[in-house]
mmCIF file of C-alpha atoms in Angstrom:
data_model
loop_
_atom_site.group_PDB
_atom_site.id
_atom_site.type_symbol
_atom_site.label_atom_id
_atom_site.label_comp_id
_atom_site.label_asym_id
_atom_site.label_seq_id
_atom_site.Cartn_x
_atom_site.Cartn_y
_atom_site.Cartn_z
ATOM 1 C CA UNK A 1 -1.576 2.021 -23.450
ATOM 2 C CA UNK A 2 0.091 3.311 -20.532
ATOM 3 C CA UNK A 3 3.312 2.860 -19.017
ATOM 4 C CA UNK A 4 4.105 0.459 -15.703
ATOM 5 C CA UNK A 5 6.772 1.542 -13.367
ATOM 6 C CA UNK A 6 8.201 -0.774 -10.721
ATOM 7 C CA UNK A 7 10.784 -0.570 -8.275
ATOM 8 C CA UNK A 8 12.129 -3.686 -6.497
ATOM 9 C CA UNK A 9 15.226 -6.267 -6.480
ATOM 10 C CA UNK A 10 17.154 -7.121 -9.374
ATOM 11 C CA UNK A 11 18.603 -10.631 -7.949
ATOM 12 C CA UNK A 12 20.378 -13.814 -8.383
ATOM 13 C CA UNK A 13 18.635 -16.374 -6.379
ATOM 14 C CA UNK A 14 19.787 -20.160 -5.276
ATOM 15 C CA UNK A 15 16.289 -22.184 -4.976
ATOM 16 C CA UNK A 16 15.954 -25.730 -3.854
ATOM 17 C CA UNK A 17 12.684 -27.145 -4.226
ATOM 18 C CA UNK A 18 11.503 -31.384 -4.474
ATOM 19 C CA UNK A 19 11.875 -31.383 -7.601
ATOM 20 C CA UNK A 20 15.829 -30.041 -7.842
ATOM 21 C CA UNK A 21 17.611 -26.732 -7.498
ATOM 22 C CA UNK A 22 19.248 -23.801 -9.178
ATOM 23 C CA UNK A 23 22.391 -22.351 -8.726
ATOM 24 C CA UNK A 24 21.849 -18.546 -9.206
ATOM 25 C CA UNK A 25 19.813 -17.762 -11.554
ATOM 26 C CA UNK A 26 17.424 -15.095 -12.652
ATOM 27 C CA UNK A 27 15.273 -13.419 -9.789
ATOM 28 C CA UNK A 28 13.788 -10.973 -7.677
ATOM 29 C CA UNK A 29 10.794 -9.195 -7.437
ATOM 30 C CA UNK A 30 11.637 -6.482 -10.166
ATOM 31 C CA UNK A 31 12.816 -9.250 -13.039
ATOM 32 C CA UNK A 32 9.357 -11.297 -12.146
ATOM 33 C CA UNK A 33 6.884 -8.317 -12.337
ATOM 34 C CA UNK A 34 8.651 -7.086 -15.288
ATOM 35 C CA UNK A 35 8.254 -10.086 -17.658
ATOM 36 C CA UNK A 36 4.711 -10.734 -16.625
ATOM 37 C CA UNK A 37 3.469 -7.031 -17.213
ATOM 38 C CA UNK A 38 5.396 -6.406 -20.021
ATOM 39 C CA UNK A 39 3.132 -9.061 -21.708
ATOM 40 C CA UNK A 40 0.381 -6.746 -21.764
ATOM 41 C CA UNK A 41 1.882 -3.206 -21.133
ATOM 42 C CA UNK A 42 5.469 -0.977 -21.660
ATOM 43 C CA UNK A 43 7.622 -1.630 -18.711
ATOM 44 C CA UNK A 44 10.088 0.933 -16.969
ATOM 45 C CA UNK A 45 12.273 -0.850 -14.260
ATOM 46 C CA UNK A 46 14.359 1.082 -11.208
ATOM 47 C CA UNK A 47 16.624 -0.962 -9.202
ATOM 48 C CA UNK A 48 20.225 -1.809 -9.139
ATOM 49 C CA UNK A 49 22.716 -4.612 -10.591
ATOM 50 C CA UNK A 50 25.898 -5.052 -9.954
ATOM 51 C CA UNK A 51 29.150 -5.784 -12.706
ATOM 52 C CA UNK A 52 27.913 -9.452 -12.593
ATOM 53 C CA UNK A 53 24.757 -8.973 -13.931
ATOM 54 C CA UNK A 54 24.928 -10.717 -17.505
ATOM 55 C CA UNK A 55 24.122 -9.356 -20.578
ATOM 56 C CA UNK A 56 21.813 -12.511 -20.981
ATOM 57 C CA UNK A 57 20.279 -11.824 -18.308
ATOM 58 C CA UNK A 58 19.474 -7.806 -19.246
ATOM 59 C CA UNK A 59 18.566 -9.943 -22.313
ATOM 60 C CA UNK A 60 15.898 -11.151 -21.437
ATOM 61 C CA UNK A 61 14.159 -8.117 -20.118
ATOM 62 C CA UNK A 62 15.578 -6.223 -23.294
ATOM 63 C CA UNK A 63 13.124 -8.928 -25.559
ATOM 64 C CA UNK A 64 9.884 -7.552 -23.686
ATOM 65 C CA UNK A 65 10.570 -4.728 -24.364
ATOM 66 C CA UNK A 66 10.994 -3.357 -20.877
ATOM 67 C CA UNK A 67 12.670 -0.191 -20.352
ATOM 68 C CA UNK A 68 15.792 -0.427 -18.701
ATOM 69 C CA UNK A 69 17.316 3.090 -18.297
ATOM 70 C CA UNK A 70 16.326 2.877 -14.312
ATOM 71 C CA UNK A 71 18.775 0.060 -13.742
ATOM 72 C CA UNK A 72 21.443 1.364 -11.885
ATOM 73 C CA UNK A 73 25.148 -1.085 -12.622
ATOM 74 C CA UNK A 74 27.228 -0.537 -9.405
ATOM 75 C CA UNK A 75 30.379 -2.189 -8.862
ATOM 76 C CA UNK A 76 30.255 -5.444 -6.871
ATOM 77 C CA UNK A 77 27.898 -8.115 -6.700
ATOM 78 C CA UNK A 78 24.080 -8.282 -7.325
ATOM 79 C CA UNK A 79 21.518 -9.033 -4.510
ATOM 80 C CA UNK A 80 21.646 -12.788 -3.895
ATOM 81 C CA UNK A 81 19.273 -14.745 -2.122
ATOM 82 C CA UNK A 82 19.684 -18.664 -1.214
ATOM 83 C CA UNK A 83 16.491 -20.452 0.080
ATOM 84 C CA UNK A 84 14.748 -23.388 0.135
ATOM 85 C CA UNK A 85 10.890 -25.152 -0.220
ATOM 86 C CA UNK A 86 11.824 -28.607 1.052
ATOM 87 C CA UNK A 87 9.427 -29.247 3.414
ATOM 88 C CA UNK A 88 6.412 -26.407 2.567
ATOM 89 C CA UNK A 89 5.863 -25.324 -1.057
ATOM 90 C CA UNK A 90 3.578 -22.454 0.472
ATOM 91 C CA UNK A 91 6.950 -20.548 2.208
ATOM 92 C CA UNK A 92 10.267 -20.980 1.592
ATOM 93 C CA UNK A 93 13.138 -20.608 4.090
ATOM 94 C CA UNK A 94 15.645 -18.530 3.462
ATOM 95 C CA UNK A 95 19.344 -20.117 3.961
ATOM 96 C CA UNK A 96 21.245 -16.881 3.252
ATOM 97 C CA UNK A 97 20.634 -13.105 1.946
ATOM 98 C CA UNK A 98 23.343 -11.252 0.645
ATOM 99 C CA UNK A 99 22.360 -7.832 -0.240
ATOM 100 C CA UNK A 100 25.260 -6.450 -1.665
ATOM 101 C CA UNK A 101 25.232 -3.094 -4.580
ATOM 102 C CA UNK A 102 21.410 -3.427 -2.519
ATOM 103 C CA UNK A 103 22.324 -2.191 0.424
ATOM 104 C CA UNK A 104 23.030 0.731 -0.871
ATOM 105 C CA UNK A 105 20.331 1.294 -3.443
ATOM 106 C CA UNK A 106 18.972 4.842 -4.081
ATOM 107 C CA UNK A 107 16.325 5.353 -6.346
ATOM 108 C CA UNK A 108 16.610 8.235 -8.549
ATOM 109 C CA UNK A 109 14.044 8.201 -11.572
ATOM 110 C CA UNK A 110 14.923 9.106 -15.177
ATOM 111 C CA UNK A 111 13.248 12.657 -15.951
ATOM 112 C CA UNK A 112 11.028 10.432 -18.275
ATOM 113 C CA UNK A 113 9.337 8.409 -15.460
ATOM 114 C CA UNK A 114 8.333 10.055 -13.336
ATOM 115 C CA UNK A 115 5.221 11.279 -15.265
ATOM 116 C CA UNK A 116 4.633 7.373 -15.000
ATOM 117 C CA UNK A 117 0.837 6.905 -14.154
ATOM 118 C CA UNK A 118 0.892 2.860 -13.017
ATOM 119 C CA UNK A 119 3.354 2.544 -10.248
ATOM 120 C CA UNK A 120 4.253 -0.540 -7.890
ATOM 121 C CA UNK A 121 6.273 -0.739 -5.448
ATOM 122 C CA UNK A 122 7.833 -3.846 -4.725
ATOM 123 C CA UNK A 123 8.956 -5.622 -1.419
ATOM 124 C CA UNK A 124 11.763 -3.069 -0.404
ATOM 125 C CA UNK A 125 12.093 -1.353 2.556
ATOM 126 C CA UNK A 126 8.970 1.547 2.720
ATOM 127 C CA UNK A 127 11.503 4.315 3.111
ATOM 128 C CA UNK A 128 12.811 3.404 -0.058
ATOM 129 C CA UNK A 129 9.285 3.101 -1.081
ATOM 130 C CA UNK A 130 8.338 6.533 -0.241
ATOM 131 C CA UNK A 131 11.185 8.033 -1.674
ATOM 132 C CA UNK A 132 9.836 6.508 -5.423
ATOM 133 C CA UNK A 133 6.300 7.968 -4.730
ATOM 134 C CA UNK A 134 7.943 11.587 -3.704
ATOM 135 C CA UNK A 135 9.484 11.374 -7.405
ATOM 136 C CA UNK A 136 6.458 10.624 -9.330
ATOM 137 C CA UNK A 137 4.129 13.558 -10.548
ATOM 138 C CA UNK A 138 0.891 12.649 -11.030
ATOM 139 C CA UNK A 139 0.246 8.530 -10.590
ATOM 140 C CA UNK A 140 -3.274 7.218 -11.141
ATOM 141 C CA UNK A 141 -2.741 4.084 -10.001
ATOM 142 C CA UNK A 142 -0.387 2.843 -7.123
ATOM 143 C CA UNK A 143 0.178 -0.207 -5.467
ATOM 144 C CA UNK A 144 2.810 -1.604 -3.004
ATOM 145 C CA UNK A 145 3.902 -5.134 -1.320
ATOM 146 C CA UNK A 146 5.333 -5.654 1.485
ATOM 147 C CA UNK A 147 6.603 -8.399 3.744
ATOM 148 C CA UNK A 148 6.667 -9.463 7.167
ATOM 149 C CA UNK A 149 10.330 -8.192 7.758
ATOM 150 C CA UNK A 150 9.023 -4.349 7.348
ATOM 151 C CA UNK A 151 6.015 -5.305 9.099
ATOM 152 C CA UNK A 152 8.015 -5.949 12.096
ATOM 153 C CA UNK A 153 11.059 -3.864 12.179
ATOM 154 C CA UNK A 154 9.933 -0.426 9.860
ATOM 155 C CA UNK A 155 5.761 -0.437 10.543
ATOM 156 C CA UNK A 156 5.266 2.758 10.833
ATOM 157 C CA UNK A 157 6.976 3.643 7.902
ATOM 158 C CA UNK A 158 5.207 1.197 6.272
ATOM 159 C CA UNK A 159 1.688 2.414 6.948
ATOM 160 C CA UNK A 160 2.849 5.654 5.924
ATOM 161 C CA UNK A 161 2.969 4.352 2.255
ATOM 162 C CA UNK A 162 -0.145 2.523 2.517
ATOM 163 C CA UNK A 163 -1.782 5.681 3.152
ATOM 164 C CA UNK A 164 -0.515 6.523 -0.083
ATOM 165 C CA UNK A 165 -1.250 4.010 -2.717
ATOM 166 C CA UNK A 166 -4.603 2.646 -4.174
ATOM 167 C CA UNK A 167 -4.059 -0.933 -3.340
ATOM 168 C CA UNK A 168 -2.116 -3.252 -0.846
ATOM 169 C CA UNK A 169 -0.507 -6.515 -1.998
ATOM 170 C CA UNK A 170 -0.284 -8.877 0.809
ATOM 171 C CA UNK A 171 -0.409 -12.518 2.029
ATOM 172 C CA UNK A 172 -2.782 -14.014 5.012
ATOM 173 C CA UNK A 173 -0.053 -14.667 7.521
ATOM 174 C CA UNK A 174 0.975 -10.508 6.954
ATOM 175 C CA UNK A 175 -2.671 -8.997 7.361
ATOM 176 C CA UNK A 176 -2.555 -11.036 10.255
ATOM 177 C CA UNK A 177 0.134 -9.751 11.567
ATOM 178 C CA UNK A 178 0.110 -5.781 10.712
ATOM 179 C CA UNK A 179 -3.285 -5.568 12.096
ATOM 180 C CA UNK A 180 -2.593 -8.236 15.071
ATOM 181 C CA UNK A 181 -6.513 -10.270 13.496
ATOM 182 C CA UNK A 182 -6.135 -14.006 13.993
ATOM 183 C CA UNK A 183 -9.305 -13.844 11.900
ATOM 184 C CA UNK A 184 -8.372 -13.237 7.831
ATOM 185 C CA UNK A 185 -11.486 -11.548 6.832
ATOM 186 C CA UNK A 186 -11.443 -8.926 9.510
ATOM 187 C CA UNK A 187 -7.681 -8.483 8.937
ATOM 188 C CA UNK A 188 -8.355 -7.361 5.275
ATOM 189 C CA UNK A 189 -10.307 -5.057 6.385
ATOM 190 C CA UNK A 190 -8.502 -3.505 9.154
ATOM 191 C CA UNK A 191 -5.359 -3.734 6.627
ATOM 192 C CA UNK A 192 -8.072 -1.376 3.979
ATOM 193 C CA UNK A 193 -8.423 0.752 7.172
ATOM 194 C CA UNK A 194 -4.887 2.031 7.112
ATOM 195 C CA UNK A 195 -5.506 3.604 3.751
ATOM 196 C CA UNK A 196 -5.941 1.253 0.747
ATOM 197 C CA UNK A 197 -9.058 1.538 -1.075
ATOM 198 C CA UNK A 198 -8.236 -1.830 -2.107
ATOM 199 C CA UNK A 199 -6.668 -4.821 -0.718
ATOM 200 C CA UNK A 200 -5.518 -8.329 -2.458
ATOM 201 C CA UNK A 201 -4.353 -11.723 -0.560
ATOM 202 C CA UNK A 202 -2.380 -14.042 -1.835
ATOM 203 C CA UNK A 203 -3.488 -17.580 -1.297
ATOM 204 C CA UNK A 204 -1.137 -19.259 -3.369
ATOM 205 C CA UNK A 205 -2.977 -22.585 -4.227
ATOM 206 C CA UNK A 206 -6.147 -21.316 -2.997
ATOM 207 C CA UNK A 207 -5.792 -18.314 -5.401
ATOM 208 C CA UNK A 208 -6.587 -14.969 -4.104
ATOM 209 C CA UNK A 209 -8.729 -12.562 -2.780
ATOM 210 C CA UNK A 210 -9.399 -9.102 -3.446
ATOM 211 C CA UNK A 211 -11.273 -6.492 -1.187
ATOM 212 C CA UNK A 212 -13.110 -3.211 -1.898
ATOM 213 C CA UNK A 213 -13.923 -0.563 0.869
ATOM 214 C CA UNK A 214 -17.356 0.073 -1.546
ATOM 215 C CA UNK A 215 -17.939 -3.320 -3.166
ATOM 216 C CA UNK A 216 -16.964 -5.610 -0.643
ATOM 217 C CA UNK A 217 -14.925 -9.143 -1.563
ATOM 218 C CA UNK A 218 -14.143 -10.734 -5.083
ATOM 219 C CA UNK A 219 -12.455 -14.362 -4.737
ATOM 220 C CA UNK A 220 -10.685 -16.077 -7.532
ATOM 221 C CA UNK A 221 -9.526 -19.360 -7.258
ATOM 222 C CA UNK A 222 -5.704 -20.756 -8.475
ATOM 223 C CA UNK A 223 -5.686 -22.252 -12.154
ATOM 224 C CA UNK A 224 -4.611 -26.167 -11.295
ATOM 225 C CA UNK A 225 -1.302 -26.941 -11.421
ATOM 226 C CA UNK A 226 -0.106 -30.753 -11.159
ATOM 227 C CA UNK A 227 3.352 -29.993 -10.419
ATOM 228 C CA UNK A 228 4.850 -26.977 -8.616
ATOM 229 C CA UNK A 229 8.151 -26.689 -9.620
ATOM 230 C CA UNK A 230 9.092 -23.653 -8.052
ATOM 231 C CA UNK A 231 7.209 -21.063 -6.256
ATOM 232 C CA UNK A 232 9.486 -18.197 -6.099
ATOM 233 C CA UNK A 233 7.927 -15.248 -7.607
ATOM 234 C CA UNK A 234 4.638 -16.206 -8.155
ATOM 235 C CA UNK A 235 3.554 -13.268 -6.186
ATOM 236 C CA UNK A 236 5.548 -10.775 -8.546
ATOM 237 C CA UNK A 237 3.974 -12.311 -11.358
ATOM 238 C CA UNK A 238 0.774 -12.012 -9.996
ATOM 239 C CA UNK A 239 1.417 -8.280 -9.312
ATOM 240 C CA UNK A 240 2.939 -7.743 -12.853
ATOM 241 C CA UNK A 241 0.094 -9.721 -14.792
ATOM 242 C CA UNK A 242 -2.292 -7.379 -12.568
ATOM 243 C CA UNK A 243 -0.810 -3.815 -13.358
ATOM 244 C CA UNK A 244 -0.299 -4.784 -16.576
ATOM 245 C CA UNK A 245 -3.630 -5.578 -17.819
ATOM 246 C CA UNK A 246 -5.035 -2.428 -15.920
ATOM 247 C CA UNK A 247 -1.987 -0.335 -18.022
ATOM 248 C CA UNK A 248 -3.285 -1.805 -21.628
ATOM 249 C CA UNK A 249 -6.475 -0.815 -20.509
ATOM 250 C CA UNK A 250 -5.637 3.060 -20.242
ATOM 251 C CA UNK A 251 -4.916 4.793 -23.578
ATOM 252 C CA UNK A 252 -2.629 8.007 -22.547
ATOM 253 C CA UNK A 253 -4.888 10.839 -22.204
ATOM 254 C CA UNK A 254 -7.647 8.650 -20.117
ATOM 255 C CA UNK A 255 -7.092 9.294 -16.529
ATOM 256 C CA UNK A 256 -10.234 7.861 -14.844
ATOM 257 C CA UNK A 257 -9.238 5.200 -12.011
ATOM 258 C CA UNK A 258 -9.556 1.730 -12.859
ATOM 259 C CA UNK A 259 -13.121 0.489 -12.142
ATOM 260 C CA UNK A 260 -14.078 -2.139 -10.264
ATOM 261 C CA UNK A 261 -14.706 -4.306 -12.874
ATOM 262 C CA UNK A 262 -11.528 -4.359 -14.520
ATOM 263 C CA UNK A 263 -9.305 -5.385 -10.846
ATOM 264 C CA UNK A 264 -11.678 -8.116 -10.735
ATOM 265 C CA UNK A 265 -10.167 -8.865 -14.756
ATOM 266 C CA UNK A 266 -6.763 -7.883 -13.678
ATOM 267 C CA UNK A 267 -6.996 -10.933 -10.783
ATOM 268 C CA UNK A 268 -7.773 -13.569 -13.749
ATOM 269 C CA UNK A 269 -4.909 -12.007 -15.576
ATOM 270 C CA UNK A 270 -2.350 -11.841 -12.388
ATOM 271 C CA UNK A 271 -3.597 -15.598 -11.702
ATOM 272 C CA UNK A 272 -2.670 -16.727 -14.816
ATOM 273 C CA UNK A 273 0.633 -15.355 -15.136
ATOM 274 C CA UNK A 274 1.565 -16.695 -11.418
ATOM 275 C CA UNK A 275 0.459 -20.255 -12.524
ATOM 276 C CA UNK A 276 2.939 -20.229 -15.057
ATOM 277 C CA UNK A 277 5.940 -18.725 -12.831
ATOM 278 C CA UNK A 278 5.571 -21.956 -10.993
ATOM 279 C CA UNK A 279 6.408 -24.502 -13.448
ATOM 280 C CA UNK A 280 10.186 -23.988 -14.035
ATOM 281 C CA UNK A 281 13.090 -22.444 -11.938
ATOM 282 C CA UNK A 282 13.786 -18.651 -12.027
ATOM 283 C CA UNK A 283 11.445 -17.050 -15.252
ATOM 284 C CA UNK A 284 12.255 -19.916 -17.733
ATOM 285 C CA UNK A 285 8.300 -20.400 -17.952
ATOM 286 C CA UNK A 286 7.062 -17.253 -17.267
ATOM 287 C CA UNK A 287 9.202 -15.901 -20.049
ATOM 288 C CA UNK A 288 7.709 -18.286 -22.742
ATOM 289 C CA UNK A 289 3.827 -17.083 -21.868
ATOM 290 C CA UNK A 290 2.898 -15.145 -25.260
ATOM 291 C CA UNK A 291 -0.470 -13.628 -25.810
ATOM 292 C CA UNK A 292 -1.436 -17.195 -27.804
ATOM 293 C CA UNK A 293 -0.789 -19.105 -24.252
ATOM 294 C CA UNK A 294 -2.442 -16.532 -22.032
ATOM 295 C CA UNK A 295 -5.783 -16.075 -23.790
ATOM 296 C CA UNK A 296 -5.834 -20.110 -23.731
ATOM 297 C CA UNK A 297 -5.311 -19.875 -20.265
ATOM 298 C CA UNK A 298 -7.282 -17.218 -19.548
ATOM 299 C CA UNK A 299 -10.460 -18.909 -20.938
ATOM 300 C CA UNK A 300 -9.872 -21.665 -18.938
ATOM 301 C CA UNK A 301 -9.588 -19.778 -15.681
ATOM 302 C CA UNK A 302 -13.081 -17.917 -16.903
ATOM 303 C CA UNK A 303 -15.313 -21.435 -17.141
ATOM 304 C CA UNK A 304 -13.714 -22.140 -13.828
ATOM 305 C CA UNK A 305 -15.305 -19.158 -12.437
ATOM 306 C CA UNK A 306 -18.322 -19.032 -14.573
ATOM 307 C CA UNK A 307 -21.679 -20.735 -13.043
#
């Protein structure tokens, strides 16, 4: 199979939610996509730590297998975010963001990755963003998230690394908002206008849907859930479960694009990863999801879909 990349936050996070809280624990969008891809493909990581990140914690990345020679250990703290989901499970509110070793974070690849042909850029800031994809040889695949933050203050920047990636990772209220649509189907669009050949929204419990300047919309609904215990990096997970699957599907050597077909696949697998995120605090479920528990899972989601 062939090798993920992904660049993003490497992060302690303090999440309060109805049904409790956790006091830093395991997070950001890096640790999320890494533990739901690596299910299905080799992982390589870039981002930075600082002297507090545990060896637990590295554990647990270390037990998928995921390739850890990007992370960067700086002295000083890790990237901390505080937030909470008390009164809308569908967006949290952040109480406090401490960026620390982050703020200074330069990506610089291992020699060995950058022949990496999955890439995904996670929600960092697009110069940052561009600076990964100037380092990479000869991707086949590359996708990118975003957020309303870079939206607003760094948009130009921004579309300048939509115009270079297959596919666009965003959310209604940001489609909305980059392409100033109140109305979400003409905002996908518009947002697949900037350069994307692809473009998937993330519903949360309405699931998600994915866009295709030559095939037009796919829409795949949210496995049910009866209690959402946290929400924090579902979208990662969806992301990770995504690349993943499309990775296991490319033997090295192979280097036609993924078809059309198999995004509409890597959606059922992304949606069943993120359903599991949700259950537990930080990646304590996410982590447990083994290849028994996603095909189970999987099948489910497929007679949902299935007429």
């Amino acid at each position: 199979m062939s090798e993920v990349l992904v660049v993003g936050s490497l992060a302690y996070d303090s999440v309060k939610t109805p049904s409790g809280k956790a006091e830093r624990s395991l997070g950001g969008s890096a640790n999320y996509f890494s533990v739901s891809s690596s299910l299905f493909s080799k992982v390589r990581v870039v981002g930075v730590v600082g002297s507090d990140y545990s060896d637990a914690d590295r554990e647990i990345l270390k037990t998928r297998g995921v390739d850890l020679d990007g992370m960067q250990v700086v002295n000083g703290k890790t990237f901390h975010w505080e937030g909470t989901y008390e009164h809308n499970l569908n967006e949290a509110v952040t109480l406090k963001t401490e960026l620390n070793v982050f703020a200074d974070f330069n990506p610089e690849l291992p020699a060995k990755y950058k022949d990496t042909r999955f890439v995904f850029l996670a929600n960092i800031d697009p110069v940052l963003q561009l600076k990964v994809l100037s380092q990479i040889q000869k991707p086949l695949f590359v996708g990118m998230d975003s957020m309303n933050f870079w939206i607003d203050s760094k948009q130009a920047d921004l579309i300048e690394v939509m115009k270079k990636v297959d596919i666009v990772f965003v959310n209604e209220g940001e489609a909305k908002m980059l392409t100033q649509v109140d109305n979400a189907i003409v905002a996908i669009k518009k947002v697949a206008e900037l350069g994307p050949e692809y473009v998937v929204v993330k519903r949360g419990e309405y699931g998600s849907t994915v866009y295709s300047k030559t095939h037009g919309f796919f829409q795949c609904p949210a496995l049910p859930v009866e209690k959402v215990v946290d929400p924090t990096g579902a979208g990662d997970s969806f992301a990770g479960g995504f690349f993943g699957y499309l990775a296991s599907l490319r033997p090295s050597g192979q280097e036609h694009k993924p078809t059309w077909t198999e995004l509409k696949q890597a959606t059922l697998a992304g949606t069943v990863m993120s359903s599991q995120t949700i259950q537990d605090f930080s990646l304590k479920a996410l982590a447990k999801v083994d290849k028994s528990s996603y095909q189970s899972l999987s099948a489910d989601l497929v007679k949902m879909i299935t007429v």
